[in-house]
PDB file of C-alpha atoms in Angstrom:
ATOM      1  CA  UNK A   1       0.000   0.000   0.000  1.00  0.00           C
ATOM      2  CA  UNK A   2       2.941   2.456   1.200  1.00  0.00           C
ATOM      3  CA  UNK A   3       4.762   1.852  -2.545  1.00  0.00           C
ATOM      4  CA  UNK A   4       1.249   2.131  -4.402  1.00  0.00           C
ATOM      5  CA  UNK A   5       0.807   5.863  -2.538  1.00  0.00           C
ATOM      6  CA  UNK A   6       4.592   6.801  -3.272  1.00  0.00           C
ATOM      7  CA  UNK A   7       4.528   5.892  -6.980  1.00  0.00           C
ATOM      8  CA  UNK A   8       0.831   8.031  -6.537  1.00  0.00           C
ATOM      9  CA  UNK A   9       2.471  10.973  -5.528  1.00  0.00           C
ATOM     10  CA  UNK A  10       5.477  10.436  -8.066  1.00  0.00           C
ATOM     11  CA  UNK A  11       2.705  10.211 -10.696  1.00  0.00           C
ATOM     12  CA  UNK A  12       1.078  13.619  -9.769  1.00  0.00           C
ATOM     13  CA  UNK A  13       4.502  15.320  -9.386  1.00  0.00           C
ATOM     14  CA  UNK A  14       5.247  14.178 -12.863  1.00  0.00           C
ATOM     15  CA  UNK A  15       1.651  15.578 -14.137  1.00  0.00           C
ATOM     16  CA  UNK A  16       1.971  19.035 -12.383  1.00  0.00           C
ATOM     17  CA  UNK A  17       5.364  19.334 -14.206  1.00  0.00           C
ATOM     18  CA  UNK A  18       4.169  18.593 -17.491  1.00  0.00           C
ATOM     19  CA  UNK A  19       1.453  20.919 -16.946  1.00  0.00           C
ATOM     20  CA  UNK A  20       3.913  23.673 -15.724  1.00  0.00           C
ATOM     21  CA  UNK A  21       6.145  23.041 -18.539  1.00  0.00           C
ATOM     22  CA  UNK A  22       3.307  23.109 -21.056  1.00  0.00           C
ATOM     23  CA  UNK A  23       1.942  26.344 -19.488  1.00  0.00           C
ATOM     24  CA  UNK A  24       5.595  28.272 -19.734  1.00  0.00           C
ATOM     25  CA  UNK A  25       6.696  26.597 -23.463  1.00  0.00           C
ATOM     26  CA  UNK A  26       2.342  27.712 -24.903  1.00  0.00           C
ATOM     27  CA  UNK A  27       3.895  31.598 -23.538  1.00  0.00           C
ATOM     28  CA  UNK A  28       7.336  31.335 -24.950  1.00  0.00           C
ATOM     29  CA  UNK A  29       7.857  28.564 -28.115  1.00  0.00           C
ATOM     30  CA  UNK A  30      10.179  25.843 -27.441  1.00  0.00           C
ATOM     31  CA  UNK A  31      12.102  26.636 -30.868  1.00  0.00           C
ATOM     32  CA  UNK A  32      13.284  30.250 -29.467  1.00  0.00           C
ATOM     33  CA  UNK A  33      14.417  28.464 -26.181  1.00  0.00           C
ATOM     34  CA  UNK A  34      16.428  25.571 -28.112  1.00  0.00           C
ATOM     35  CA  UNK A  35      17.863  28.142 -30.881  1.00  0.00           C
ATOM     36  CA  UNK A  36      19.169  30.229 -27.689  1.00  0.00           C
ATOM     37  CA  UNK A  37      20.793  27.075 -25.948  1.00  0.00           C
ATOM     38  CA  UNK A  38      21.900  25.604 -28.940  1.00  0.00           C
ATOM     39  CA  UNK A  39      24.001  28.447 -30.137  1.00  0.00           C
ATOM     40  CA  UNK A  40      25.951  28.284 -26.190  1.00  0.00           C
ATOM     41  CA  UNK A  41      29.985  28.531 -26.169  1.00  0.00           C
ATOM     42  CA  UNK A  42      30.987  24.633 -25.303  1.00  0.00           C
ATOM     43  CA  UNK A  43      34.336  26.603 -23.592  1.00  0.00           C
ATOM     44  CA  UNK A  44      31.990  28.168 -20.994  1.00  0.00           C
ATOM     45  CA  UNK A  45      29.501  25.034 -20.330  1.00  0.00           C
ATOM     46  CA  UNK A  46      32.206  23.141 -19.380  1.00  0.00           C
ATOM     47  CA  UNK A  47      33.498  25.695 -17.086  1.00  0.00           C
ATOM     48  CA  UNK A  48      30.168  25.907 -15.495  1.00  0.00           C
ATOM     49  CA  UNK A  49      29.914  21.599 -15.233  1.00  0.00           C
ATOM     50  CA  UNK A  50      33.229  22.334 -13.498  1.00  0.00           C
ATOM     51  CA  UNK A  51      32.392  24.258 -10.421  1.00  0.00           C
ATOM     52  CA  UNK A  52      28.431  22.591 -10.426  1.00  0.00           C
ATOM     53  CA  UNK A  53      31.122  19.148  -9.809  1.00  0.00           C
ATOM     54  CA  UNK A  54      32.628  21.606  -7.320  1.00  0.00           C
ATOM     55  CA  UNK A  55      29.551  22.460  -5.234  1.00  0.00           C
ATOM     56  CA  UNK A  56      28.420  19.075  -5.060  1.00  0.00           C
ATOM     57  CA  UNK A  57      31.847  18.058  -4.057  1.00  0.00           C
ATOM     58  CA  UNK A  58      31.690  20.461  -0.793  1.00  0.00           C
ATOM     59  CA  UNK A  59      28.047  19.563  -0.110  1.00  0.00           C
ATOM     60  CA  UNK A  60      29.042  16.089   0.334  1.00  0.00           C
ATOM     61  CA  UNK A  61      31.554  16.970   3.094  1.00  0.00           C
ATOM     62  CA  UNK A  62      29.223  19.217   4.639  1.00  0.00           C
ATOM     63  CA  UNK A  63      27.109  16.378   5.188  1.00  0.00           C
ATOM     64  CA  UNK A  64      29.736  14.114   6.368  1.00  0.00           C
ATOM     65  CA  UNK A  65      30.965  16.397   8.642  1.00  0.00           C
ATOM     66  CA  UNK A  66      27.280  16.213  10.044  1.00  0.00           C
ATOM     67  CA  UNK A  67      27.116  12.326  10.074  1.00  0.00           C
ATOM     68  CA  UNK A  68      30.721  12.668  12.149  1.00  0.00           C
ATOM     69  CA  UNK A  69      29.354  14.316  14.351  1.00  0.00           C
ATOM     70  CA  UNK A  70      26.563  11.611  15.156  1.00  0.00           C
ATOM     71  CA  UNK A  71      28.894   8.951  15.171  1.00  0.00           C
ATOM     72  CA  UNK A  72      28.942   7.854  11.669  1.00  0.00           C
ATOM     73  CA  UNK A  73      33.084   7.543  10.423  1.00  0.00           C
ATOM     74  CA  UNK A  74      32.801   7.559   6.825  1.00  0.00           C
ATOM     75  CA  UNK A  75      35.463   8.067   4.639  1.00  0.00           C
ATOM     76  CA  UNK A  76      35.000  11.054   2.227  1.00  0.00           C
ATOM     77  CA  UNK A  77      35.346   8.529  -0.689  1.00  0.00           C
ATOM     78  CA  UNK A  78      32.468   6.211   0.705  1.00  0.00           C
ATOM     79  CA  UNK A  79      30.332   9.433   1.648  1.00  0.00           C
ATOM     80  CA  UNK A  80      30.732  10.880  -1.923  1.00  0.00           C
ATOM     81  CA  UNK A  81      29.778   7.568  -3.652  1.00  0.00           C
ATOM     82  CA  UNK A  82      26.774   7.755  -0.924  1.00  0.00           C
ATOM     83  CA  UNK A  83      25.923  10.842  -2.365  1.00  0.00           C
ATOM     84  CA  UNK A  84      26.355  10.515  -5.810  1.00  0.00           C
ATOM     85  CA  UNK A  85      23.859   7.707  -5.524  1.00  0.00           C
ATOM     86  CA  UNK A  86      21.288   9.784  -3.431  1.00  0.00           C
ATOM     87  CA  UNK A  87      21.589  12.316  -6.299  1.00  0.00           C
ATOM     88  CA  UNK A  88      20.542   9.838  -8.770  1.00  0.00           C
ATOM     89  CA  UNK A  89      17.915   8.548  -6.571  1.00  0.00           C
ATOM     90  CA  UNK A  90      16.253  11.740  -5.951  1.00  0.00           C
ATOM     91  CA  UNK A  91      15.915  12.774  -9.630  1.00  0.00           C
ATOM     92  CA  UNK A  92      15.717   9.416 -11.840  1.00  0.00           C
ATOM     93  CA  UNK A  93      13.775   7.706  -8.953  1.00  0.00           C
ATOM     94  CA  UNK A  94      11.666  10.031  -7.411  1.00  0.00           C
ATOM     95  CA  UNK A  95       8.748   7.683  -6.853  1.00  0.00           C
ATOM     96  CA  UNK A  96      10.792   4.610  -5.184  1.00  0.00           C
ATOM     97  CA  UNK A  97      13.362   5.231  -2.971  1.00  0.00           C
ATOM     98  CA  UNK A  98      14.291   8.996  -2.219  1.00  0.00           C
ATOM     99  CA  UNK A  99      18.103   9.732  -1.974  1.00  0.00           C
ATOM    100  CA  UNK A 100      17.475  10.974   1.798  1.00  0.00           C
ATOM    101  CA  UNK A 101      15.359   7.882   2.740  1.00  0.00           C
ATOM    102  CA  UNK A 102      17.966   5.323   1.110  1.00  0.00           C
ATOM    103  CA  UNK A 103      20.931   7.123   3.003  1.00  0.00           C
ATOM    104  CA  UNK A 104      18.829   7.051   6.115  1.00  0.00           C
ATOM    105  CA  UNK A 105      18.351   3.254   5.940  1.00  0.00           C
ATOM    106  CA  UNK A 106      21.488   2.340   5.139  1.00  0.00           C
ATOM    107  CA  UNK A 107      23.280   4.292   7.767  1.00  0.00           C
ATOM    108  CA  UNK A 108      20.924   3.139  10.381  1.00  0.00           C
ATOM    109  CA  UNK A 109      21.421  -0.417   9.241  1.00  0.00           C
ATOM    110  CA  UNK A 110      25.258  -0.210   9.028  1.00  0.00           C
ATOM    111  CA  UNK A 111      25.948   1.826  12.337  1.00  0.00           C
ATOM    112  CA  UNK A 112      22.866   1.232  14.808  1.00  0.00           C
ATOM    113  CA  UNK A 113      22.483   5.316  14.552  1.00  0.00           C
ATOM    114  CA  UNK A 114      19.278   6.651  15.823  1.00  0.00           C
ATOM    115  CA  UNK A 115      16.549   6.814  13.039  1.00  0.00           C
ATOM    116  CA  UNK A 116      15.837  10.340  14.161  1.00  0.00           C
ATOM    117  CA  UNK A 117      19.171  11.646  14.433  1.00  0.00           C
ATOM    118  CA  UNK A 118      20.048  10.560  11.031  1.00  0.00           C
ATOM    119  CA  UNK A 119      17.084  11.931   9.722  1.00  0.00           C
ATOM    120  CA  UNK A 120      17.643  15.229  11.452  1.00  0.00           C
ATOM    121  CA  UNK A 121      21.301  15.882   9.885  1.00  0.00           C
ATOM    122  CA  UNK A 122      20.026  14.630   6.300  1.00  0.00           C
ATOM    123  CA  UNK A 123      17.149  17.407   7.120  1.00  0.00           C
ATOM    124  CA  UNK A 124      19.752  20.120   8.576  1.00  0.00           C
ATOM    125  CA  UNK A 125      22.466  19.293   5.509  1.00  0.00           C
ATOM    126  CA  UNK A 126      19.199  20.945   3.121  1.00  0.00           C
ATOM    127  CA  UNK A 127      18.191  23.659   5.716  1.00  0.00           C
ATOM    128  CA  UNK A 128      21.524  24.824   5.969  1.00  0.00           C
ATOM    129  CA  UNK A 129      21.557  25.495   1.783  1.00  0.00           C
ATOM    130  CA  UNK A 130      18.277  26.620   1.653  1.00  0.00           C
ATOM    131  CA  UNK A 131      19.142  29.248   4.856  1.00  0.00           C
ATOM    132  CA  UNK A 132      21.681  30.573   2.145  1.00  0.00           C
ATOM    133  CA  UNK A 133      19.787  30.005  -1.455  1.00  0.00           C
ATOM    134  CA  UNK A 134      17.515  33.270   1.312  1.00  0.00           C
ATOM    135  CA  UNK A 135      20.569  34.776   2.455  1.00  0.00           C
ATOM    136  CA  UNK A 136      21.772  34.923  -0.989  1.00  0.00           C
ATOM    137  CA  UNK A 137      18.574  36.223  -2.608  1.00  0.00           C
ATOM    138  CA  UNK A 138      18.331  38.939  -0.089  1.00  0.00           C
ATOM    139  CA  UNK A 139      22.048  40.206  -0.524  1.00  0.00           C
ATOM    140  CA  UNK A 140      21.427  40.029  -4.308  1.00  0.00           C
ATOM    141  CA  UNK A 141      17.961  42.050  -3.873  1.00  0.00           C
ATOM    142  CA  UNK A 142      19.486  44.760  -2.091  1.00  0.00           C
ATOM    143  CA  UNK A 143      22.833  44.949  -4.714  1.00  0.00           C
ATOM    144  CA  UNK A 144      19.890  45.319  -7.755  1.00  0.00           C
ATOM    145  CA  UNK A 145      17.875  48.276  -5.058  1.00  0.00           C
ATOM    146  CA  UNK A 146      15.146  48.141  -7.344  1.00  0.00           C
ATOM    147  CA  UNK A 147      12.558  51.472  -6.493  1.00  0.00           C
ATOM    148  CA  UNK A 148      10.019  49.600  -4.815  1.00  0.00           C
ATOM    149  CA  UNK A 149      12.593  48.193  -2.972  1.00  0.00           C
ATOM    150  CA  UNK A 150      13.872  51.799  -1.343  1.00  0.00           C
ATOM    151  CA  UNK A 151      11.572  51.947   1.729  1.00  0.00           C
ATOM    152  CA  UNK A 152      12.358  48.618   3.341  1.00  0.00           C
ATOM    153  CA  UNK A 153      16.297  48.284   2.463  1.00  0.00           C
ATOM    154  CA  UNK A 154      17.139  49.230   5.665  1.00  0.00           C
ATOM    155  CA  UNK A 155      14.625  46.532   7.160  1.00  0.00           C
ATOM    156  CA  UNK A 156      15.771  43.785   4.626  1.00  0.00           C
ATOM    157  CA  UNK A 157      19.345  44.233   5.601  1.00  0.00           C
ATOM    158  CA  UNK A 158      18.554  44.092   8.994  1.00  0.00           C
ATOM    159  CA  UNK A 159      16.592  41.220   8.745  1.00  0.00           C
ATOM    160  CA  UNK A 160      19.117  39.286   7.157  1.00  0.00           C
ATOM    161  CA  UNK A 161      21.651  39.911  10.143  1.00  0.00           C
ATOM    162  CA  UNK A 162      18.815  38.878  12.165  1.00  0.00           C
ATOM    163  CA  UNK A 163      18.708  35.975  10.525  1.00  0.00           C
ATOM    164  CA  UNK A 164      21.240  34.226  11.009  1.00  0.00           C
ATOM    165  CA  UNK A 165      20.749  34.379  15.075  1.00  0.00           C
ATOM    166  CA  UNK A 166      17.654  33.245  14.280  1.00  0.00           C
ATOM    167  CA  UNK A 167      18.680  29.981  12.239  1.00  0.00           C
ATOM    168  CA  UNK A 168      21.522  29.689  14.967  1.00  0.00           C
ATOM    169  CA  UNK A 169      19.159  29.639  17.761  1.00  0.00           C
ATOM    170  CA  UNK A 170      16.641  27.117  15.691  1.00  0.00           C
ATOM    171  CA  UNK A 171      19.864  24.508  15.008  1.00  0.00           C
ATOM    172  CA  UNK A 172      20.703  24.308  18.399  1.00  0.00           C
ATOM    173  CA  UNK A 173      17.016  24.195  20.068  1.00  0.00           C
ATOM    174  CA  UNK A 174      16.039  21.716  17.746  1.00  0.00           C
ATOM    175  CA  UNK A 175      19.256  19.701  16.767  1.00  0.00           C
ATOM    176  CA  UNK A 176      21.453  20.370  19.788  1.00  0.00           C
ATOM    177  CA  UNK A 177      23.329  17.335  18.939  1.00  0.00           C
ATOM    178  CA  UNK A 178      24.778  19.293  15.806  1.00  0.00           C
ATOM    179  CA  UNK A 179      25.346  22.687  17.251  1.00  0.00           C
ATOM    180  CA  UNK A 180      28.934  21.857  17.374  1.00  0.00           C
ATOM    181  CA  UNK A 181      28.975  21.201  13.691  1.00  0.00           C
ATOM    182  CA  UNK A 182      27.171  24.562  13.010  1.00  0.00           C
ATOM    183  CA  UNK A 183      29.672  27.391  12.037  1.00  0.00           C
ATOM    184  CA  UNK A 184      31.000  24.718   9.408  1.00  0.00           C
ATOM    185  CA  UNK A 185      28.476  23.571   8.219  1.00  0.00           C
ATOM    186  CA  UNK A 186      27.276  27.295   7.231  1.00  0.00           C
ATOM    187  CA  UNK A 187      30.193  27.820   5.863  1.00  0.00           C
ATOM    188  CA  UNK A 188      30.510  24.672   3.488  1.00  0.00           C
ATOM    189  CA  UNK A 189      26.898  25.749   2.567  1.00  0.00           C
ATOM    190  CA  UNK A 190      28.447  29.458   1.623  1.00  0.00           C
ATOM    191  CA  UNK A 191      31.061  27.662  -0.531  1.00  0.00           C
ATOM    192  CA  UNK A 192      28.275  25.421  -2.417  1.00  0.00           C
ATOM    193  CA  UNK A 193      25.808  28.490  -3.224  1.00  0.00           C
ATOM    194  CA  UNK A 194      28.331  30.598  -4.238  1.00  0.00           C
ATOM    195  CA  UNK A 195      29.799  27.825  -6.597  1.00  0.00           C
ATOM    196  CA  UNK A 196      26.519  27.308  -7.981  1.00  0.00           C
ATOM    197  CA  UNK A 197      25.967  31.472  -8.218  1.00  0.00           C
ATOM    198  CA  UNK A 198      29.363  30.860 -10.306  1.00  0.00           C
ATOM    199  CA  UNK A 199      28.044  28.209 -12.501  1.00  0.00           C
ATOM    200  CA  UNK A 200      25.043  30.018 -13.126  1.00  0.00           C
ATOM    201  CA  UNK A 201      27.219  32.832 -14.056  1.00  0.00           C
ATOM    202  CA  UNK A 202      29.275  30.818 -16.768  1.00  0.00           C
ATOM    203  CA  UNK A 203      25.892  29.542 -18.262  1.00  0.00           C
ATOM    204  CA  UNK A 204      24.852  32.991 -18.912  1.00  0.00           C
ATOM    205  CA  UNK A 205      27.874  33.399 -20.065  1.00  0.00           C
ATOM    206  CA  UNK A 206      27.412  30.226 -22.232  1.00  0.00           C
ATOM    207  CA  UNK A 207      24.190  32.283 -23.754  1.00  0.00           C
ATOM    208  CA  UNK A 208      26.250  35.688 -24.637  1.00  0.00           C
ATOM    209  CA  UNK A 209      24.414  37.490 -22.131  1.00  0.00           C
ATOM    210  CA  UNK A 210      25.831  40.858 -21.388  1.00  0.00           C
ATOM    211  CA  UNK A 211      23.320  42.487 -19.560  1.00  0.00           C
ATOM    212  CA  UNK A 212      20.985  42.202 -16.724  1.00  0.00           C
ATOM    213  CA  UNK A 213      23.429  39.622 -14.931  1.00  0.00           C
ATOM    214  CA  UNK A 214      22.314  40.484 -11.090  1.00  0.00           C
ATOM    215  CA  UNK A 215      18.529  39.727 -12.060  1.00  0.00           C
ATOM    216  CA  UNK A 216      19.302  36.607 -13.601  1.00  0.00           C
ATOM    217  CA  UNK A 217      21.268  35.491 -11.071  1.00  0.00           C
ATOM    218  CA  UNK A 218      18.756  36.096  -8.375  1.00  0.00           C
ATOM    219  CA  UNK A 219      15.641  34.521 -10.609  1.00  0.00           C
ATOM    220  CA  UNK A 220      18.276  31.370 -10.551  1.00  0.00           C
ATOM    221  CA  UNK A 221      18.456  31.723  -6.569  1.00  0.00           C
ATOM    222  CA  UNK A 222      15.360  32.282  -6.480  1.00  0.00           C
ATOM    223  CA  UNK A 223      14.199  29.046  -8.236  1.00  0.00           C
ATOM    224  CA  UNK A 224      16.545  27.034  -6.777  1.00  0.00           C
ATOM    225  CA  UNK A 225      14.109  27.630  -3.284  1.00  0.00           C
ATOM    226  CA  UNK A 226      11.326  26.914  -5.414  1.00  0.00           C
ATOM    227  CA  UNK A 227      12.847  23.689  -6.667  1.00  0.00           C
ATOM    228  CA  UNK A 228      13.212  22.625  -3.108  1.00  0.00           C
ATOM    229  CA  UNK A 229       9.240  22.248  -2.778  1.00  0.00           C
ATOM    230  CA  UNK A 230       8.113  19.061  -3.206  1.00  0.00           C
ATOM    231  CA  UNK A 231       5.324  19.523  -6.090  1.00  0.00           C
ATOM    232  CA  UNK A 232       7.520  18.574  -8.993  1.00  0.00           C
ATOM    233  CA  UNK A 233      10.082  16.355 -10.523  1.00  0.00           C
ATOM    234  CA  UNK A 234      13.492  17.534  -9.731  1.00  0.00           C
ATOM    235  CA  UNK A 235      12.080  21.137  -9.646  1.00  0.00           C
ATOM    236  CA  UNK A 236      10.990  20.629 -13.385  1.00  0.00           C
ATOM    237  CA  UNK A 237       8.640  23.217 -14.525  1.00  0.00           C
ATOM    238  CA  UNK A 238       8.621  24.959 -11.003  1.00  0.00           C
ATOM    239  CA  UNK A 239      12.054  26.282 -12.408  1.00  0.00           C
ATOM    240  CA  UNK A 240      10.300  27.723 -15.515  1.00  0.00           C
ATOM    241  CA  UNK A 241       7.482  28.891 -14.359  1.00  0.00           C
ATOM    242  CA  UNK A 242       9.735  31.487 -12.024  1.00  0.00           C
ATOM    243  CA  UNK A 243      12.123  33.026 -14.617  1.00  0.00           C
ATOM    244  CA  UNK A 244       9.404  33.027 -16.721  1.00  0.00           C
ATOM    245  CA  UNK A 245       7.480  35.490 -14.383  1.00  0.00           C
ATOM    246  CA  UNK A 246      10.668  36.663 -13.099  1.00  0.00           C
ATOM    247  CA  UNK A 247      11.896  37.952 -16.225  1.00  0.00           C
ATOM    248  CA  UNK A 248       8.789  39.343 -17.341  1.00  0.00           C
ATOM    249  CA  UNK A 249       8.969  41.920 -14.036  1.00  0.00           C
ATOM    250  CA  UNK A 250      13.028  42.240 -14.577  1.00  0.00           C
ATOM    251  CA  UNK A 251      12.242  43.514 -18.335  1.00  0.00           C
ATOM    252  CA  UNK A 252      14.844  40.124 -18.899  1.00  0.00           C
ATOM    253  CA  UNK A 253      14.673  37.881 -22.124  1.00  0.00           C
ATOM    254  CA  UNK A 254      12.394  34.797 -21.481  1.00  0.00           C
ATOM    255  CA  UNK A 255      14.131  32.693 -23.966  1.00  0.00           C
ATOM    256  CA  UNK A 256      17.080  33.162 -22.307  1.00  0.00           C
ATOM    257  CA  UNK A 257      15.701  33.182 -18.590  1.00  0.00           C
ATOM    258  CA  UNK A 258      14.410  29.702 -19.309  1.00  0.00           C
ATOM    259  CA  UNK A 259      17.595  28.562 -21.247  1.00  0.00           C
ATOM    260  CA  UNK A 260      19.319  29.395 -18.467  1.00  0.00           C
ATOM    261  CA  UNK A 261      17.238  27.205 -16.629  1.00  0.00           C
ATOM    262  CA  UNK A 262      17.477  24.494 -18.922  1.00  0.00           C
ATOM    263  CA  UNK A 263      21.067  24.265 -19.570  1.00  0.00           C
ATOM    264  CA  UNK A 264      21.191  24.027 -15.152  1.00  0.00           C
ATOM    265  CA  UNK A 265      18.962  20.978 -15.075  1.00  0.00           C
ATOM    266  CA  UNK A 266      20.954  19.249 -18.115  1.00  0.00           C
ATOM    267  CA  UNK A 267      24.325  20.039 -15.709  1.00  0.00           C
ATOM    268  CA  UNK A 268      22.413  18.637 -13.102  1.00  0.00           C
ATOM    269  CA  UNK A 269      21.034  15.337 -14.534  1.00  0.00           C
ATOM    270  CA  UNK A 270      24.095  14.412 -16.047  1.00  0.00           C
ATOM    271  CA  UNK A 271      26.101  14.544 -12.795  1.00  0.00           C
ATOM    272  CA  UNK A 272      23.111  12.976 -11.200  1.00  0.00           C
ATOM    273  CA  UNK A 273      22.910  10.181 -13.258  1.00  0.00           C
ATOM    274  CA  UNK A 274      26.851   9.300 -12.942  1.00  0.00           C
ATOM    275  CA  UNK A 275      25.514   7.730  -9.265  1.00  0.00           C
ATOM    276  CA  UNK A 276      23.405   4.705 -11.367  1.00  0.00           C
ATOM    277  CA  UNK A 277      26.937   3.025 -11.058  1.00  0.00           C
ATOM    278  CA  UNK A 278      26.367   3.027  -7.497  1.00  0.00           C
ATOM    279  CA  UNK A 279      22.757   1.627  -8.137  1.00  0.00           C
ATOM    280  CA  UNK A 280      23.999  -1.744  -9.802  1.00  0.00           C
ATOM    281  CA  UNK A 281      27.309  -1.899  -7.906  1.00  0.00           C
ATOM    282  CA  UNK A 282      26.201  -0.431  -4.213  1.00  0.00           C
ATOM    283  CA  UNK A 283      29.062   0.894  -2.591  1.00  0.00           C
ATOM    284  CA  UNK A 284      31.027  -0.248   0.626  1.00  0.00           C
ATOM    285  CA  UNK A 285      30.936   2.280   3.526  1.00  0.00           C
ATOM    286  CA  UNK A 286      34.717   2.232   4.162  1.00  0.00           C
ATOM    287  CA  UNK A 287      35.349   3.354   7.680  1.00  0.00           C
ATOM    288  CA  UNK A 288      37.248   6.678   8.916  1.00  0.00           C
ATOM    289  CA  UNK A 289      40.452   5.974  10.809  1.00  0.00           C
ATOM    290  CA  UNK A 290      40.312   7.261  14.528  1.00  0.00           C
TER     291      UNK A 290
END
């Protein structure tokens, strides 16, 4: 009954993307959007494959740096082939086994680790990206100080310093077990959004865009957060539908917006889908030395 309702869910997460996507590509034709990513410079894709690698590479040891502190010695090796396969999981497999769930299982299974405690780093290691995906946004909001913007600068910038006590204060009341782990973690998550800010960079740079930079980089922070709802497939069409709006109130160039948005996911899935190697050959949780 439980894998009847997940592949239920999977199945309306895969409708309400189509329908998304089919709402975005009847506004702005399909051709325009594949003329604009087909004409990308190769040199500056790759660049931008480069540091996506890069951010995943750090957001794997941000999360093992979390599962050390519970207990759980990885090796960086066996945690990065953990994640890898999560990745694939969570965006080839969406309706079986989730990426979170399968690491959750296995580490329980292999260590004895409290279900909850595993489940409550796997849950910090995304609230710790999304805290900066907002931090992000807001710095980026206040750099473009469009005029509506004017009257609450002051309060936006304040309410980013703010918080950051505030998501301090919420890690350790809830997760006290991590607080140690805190200040790097935060700081790993910096690293990854500002390698993916980078990457998103390159693609535009990929598309020959040479102006409006700022606003398309915080449409592509913006849905990234969007992405992280759980009403799509691999933020499919959720994506889309934002830079399509969002570039409509930035005066931007859809076709490009959603090129942009494109060209991200195809990065993403084909990193992603390195981890089915993993799926057919699972791999050994190799122990960290003392």
């Amino acid at each position: 009954m439980g894998n009847l309702r997940k592949k239920g869910i999977a199945l309306l997460k895969l409708v309400f993307s189509a329908l998304l996507l089919y709402f975005v590509f009847r506004r702005i034709p399909f051709r325009d959007v594949w003329d604009t990513v087909r004409s990308s410079q190769l040199g500056y894709l790759a660049l931008a494959l480069l540091f996506f690698c890069i951010s995943k590479l750090v957001a794997a040891f941000r999360l093992n740096r979390y599962f050390r502190e519970i207990g759980i010695p990885l090796t960086e090796k066996a945690n990065g082939r953990l994640y890898l396969l999560g990745m694939f999981y969570n965006l080839f497999l969406p309706g079986g086994i989730g990426g979170d769930a399968y690491k959750g299982y296995i580490l329980h299974r292999e260590f004895g680790t409290r279900v909850r405690r595993v489940a409550g780093v796997l849950l910090l290691d995304r609230l710790s990206g999304l805290y900066l995906l907002v931090f992000y946004s807001g710095v980026l909001l206040l750099w473009l100080a469009p005029e509506w913007l004017e009257p609450y600068a002051v309060w936006l910038g304040l309410g980013l310093i703010a918080s950051l006590a505030l998501y301090w204060w919420f890690h350790g009341r809830l997760f006290p077990y991590a607080q140690p782990v805190f200040w790097h973690a935060l700081s790993y998550s910096a690293v990854v959004q500002a390698a993916q800010l980078v990457t998103a960079y390159l693609l535009l740079q990929a598309l020959q865009v040479d102006a409006g930079t700022p606003a398309y980089l915080l449409l592509f922070l913006l849905s990234s957060i969007a992405a992280v709802l759980p009403i799509t497939i691999g933020g499919i069409g959720s994506r889309e539908l934002l830079f399509y709006y969002g570039a409509a109130w930035f005066g931007l160039d859809e076709a490009t917006a959603i090129g942009l948005s494109m060209e991200f996911f195809i990065i993403t899935a084909l990193v992603s889908l390195t981890g089915i190697y993993f799926h057919f050959r699972k791999p050994a949780l190799h122990l960290r030395e003392a």
